[in-house]
Short mmCIF file of C-alpha atoms in Angstrom, two decimals:
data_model
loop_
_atom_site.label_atom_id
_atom_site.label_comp_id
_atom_site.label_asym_id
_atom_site.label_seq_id
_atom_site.Cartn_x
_atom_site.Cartn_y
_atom_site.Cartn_z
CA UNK N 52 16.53 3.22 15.96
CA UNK N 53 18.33 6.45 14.40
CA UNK N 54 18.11 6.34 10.90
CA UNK N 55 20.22 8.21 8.43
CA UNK N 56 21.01 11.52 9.71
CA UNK N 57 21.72 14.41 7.28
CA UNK N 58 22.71 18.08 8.30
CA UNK N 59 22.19 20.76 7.56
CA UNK N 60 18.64 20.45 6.73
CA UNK N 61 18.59 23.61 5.20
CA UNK N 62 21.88 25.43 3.67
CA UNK N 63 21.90 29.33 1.99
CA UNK N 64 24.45 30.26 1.03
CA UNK N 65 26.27 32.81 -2.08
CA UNK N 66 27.86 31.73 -5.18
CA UNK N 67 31.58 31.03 -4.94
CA UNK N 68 30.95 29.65 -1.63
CA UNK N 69 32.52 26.14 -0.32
CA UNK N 70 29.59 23.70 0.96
CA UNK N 71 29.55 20.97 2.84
CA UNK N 72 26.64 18.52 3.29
CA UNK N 73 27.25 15.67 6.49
CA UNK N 74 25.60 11.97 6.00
CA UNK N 75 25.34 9.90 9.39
CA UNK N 76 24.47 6.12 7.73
CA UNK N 77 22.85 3.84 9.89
CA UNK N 78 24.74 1.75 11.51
CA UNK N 79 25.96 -1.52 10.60
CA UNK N 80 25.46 -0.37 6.48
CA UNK N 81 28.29 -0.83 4.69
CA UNK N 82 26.99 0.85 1.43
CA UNK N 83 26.43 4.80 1.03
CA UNK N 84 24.79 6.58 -1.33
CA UNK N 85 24.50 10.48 -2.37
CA UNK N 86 21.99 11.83 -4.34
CA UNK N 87 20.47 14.78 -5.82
CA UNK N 88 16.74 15.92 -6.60
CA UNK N 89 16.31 18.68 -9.09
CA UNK N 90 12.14 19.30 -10.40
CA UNK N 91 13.93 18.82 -13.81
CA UNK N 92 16.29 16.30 -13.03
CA UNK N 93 14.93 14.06 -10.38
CA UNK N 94 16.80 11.97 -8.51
CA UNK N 95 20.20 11.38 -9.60
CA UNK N 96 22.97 8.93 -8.08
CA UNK N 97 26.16 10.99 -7.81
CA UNK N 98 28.13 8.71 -6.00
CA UNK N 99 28.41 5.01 -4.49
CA UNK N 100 30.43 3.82 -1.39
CA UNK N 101 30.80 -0.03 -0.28
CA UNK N 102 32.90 -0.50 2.67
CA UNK N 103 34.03 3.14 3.05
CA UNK N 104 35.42 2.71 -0.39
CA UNK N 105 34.05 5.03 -3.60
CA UNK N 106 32.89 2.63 -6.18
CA UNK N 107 30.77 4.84 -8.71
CA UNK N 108 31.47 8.35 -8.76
CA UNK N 109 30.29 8.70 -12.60
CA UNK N 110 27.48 10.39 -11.54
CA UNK N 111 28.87 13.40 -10.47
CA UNK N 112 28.93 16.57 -12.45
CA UNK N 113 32.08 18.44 -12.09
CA UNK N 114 35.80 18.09 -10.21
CA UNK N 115 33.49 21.03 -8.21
CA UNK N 116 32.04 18.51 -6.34
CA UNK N 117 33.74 16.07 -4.15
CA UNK N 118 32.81 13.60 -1.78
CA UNK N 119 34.31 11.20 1.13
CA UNK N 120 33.74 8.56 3.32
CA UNK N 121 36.84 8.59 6.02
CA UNK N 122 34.74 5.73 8.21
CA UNK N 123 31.92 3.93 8.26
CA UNK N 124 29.68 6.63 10.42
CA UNK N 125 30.06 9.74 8.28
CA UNK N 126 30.58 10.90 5.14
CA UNK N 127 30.86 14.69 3.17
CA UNK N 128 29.86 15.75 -0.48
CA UNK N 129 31.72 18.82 -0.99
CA UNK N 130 30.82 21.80 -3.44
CA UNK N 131 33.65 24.39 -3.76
CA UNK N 132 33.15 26.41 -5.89
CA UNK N 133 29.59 26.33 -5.68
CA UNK N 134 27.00 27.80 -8.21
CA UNK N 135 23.24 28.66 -8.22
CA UNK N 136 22.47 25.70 -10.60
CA UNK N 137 23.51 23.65 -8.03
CA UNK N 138 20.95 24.27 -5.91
CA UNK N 139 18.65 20.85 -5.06
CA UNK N 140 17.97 18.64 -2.19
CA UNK N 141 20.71 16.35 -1.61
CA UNK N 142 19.76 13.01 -0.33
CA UNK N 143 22.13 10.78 1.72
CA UNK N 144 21.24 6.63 1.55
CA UNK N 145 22.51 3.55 3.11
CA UNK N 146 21.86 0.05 3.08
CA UNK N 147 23.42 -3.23 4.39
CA UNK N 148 24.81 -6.06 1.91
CA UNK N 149 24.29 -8.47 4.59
CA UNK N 150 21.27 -10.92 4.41
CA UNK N 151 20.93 -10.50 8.44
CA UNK N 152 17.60 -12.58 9.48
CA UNK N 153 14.85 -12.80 7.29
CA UNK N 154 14.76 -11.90 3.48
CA UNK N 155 17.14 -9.80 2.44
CA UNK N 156 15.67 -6.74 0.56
CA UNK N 157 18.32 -4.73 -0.30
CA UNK N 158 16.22 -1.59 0.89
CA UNK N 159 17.89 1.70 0.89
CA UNK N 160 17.27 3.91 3.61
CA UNK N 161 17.27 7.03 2.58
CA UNK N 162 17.98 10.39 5.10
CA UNK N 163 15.64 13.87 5.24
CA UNK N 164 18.03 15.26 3.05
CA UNK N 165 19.95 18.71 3.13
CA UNK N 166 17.80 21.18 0.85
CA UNK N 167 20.96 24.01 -0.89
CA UNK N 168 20.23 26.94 -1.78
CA UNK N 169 23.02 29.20 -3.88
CA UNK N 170 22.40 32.70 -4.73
CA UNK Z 217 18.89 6.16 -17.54
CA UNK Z 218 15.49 5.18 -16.09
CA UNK Z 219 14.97 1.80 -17.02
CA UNK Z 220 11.04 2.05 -16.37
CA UNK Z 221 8.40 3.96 -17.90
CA UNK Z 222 5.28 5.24 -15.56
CA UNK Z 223 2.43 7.80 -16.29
CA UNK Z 224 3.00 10.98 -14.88
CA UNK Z 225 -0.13 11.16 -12.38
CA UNK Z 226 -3.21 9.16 -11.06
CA UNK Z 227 -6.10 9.97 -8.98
CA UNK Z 228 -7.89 7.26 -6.95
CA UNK Z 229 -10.32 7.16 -4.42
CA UNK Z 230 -10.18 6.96 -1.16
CA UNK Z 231 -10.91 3.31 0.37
CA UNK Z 232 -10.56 1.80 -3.12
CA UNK Z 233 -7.33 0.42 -4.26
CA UNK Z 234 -4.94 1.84 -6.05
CA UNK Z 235 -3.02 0.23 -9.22
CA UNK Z 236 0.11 1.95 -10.27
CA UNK Z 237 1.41 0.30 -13.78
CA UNK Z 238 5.09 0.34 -14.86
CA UNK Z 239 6.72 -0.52 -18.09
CA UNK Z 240 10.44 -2.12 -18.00
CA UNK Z 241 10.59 -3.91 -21.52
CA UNK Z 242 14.57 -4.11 -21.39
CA UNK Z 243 14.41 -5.44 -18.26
CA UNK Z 244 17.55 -8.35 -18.49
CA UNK Z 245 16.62 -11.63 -16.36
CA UNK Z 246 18.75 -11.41 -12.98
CA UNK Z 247 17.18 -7.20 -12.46
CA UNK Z 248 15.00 -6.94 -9.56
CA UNK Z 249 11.90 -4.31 -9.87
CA UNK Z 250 11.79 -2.15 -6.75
CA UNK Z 251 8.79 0.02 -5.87
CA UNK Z 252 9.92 3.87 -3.67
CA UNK Z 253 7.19 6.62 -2.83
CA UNK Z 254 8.16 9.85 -1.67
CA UNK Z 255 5.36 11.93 0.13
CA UNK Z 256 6.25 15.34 -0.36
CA UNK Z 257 9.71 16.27 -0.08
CA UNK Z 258 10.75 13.90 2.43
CA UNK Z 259 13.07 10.75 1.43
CA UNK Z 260 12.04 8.20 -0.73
CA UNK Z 261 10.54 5.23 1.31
CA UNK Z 262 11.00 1.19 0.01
CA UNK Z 263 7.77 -0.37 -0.55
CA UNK Z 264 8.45 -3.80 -2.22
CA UNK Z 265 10.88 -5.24 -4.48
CA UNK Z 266 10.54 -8.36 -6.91
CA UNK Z 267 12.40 -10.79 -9.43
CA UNK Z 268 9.47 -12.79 -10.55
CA UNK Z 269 6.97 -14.13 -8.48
CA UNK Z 270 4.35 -11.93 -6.92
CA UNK Z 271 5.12 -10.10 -3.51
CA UNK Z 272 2.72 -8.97 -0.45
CA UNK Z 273 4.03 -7.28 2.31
CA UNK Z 274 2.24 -5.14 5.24
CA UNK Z 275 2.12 -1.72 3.05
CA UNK Z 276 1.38 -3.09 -0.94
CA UNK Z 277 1.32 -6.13 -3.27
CA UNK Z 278 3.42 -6.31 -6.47
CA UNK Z 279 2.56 -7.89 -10.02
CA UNK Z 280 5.38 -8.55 -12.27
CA UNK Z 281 3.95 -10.42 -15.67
CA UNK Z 282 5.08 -14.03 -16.57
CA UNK Z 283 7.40 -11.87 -19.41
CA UNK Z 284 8.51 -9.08 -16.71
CA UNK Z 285 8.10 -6.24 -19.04
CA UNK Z 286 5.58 -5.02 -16.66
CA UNK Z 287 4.66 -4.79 -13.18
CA UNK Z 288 1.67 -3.06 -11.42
CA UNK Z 289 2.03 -2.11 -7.24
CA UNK Z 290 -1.58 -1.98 -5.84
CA UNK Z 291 -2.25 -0.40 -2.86
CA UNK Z 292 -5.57 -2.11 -1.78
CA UNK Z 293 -7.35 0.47 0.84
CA UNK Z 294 -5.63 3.90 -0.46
CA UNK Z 295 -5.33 6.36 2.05
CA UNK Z 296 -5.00 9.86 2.05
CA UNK Z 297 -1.20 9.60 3.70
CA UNK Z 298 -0.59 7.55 0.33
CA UNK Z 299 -0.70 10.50 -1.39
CA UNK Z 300 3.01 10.61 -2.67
CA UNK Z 301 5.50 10.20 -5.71
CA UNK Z 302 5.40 6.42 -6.29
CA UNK Z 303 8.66 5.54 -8.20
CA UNK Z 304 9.71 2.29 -9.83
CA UNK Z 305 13.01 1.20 -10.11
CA UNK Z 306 15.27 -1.26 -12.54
CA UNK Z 307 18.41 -2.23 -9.70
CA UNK Z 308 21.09 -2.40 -12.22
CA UNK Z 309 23.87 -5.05 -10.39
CA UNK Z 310 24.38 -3.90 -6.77
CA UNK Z 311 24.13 -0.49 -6.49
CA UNK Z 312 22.20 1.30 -9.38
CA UNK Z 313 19.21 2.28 -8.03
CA UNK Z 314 18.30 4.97 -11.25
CA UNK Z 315 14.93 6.90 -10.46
CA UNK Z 316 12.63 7.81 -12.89
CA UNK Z 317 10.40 10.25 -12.80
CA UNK Z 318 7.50 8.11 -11.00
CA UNK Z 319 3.97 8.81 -11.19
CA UNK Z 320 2.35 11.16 -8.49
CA UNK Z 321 -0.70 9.33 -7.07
CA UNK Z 322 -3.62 11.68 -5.75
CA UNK Z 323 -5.87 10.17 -3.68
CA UNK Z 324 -8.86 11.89 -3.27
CA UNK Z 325 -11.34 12.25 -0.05
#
């Protein structure tokens, strides 16, 4: 089975530029999750999605960044302007709400993740 | 913020297990623990999850104490592919799944 499917893996790019980062969830998930990994940071939850829907958004740091969720197969986080300090690996997550069979676990799946550098 | 507390790094041997300890004292009583690793800088990976009893599954076991301020994952024949970033995890409601900065578990040949 495909799991989540980020691209690009790997993004250069100069200051001032608009980025784009693409998040294929698995499917049947109804909830999507963006992240980003910093060494000083860690992991941080920028945003939340149930049901195509943005539920938590608190997470992210400026009106520079912007993401959507237009159907349940794909989603964007957008960075326009972007700067060097936002360089990171962004992780994309999903998981189902749905018991299915067996114990639910409420896993998140988590993508290979789309590693920006701004210079 | 992290809800969970973890030392920084371990070493352990291979073949022996390995016991990672985590502190969540303001844990509240419906929060499920949840144990990631991430082996280098690929995606975090689930492990195991508990509420209050204690958990096996294929990959680790999970001890939460009768209080559930604590909880220790043990690995019980540590590998050399366990080598990772083993995170724990307070889930906050539905969806806040708040990293830490986990503890980064060598194990050694």
């Amino acid at each position: 089975d495909a799991g989540v499917i980020q691209s690009p893996r790997h993004e250069v790019t100069e200051m001032g530029q608009e980025v784009t980062l693409r998040c294929k969830p698995i499917s049947g998930h109804n909830s999507l999750f963006w992240y980003r990994q910093t060494m000083m940071r860690g992991l941080e939850l920028l945003i939340y999605f149930n049901n195509n829907v943005p539920i938590d958004d608190s997470g992210m740091p400026e009106d520079r960044f912007s993401a959507k969720m237009p159907n349940a197969s794909f989603s964007t986080l957008k960075i326009q302007p972007s700067e060097p300090r936002d360089s990171a690996v962004y992780f994309c997550a999903s998981r189902t709400s749905s018991p299915g069979q067996g114990r639910y676990t409420g896993e998140l799946f988590f993508g290979e993740g789309s590693r920006l550098t701004v210079l | 913020d992290a809800k969970t507390t973890q030392p920084p790094s371990m070493d352990c041997a291979e073949g022996r297990a390995a016991n990672l300890p985590c502190n969540h004292s303001t844990i509240s009583g419906n929060e499920y623990v949840y144990w990631y690793r991430q082996i280098h800088s690929q995606g975090p990976q689930y492990i195991i999850h508990g509420l209050k009893n204690n958990e096996t599954n294929e990959m680790a076991s999970l001890i939460i104490t009768e209080d559930r301020k604590s909880s220790t994952l043990i690995l019980p024949h540590a590998t050399l592919r366990d080598t990772a970033v083993y995170y724990c995890i307070v889930v906050s409601g539905t969806y806040k799944y708040i990293f830490g900065t986990g503890t980064r578990l060598k194990v050694l040949a």
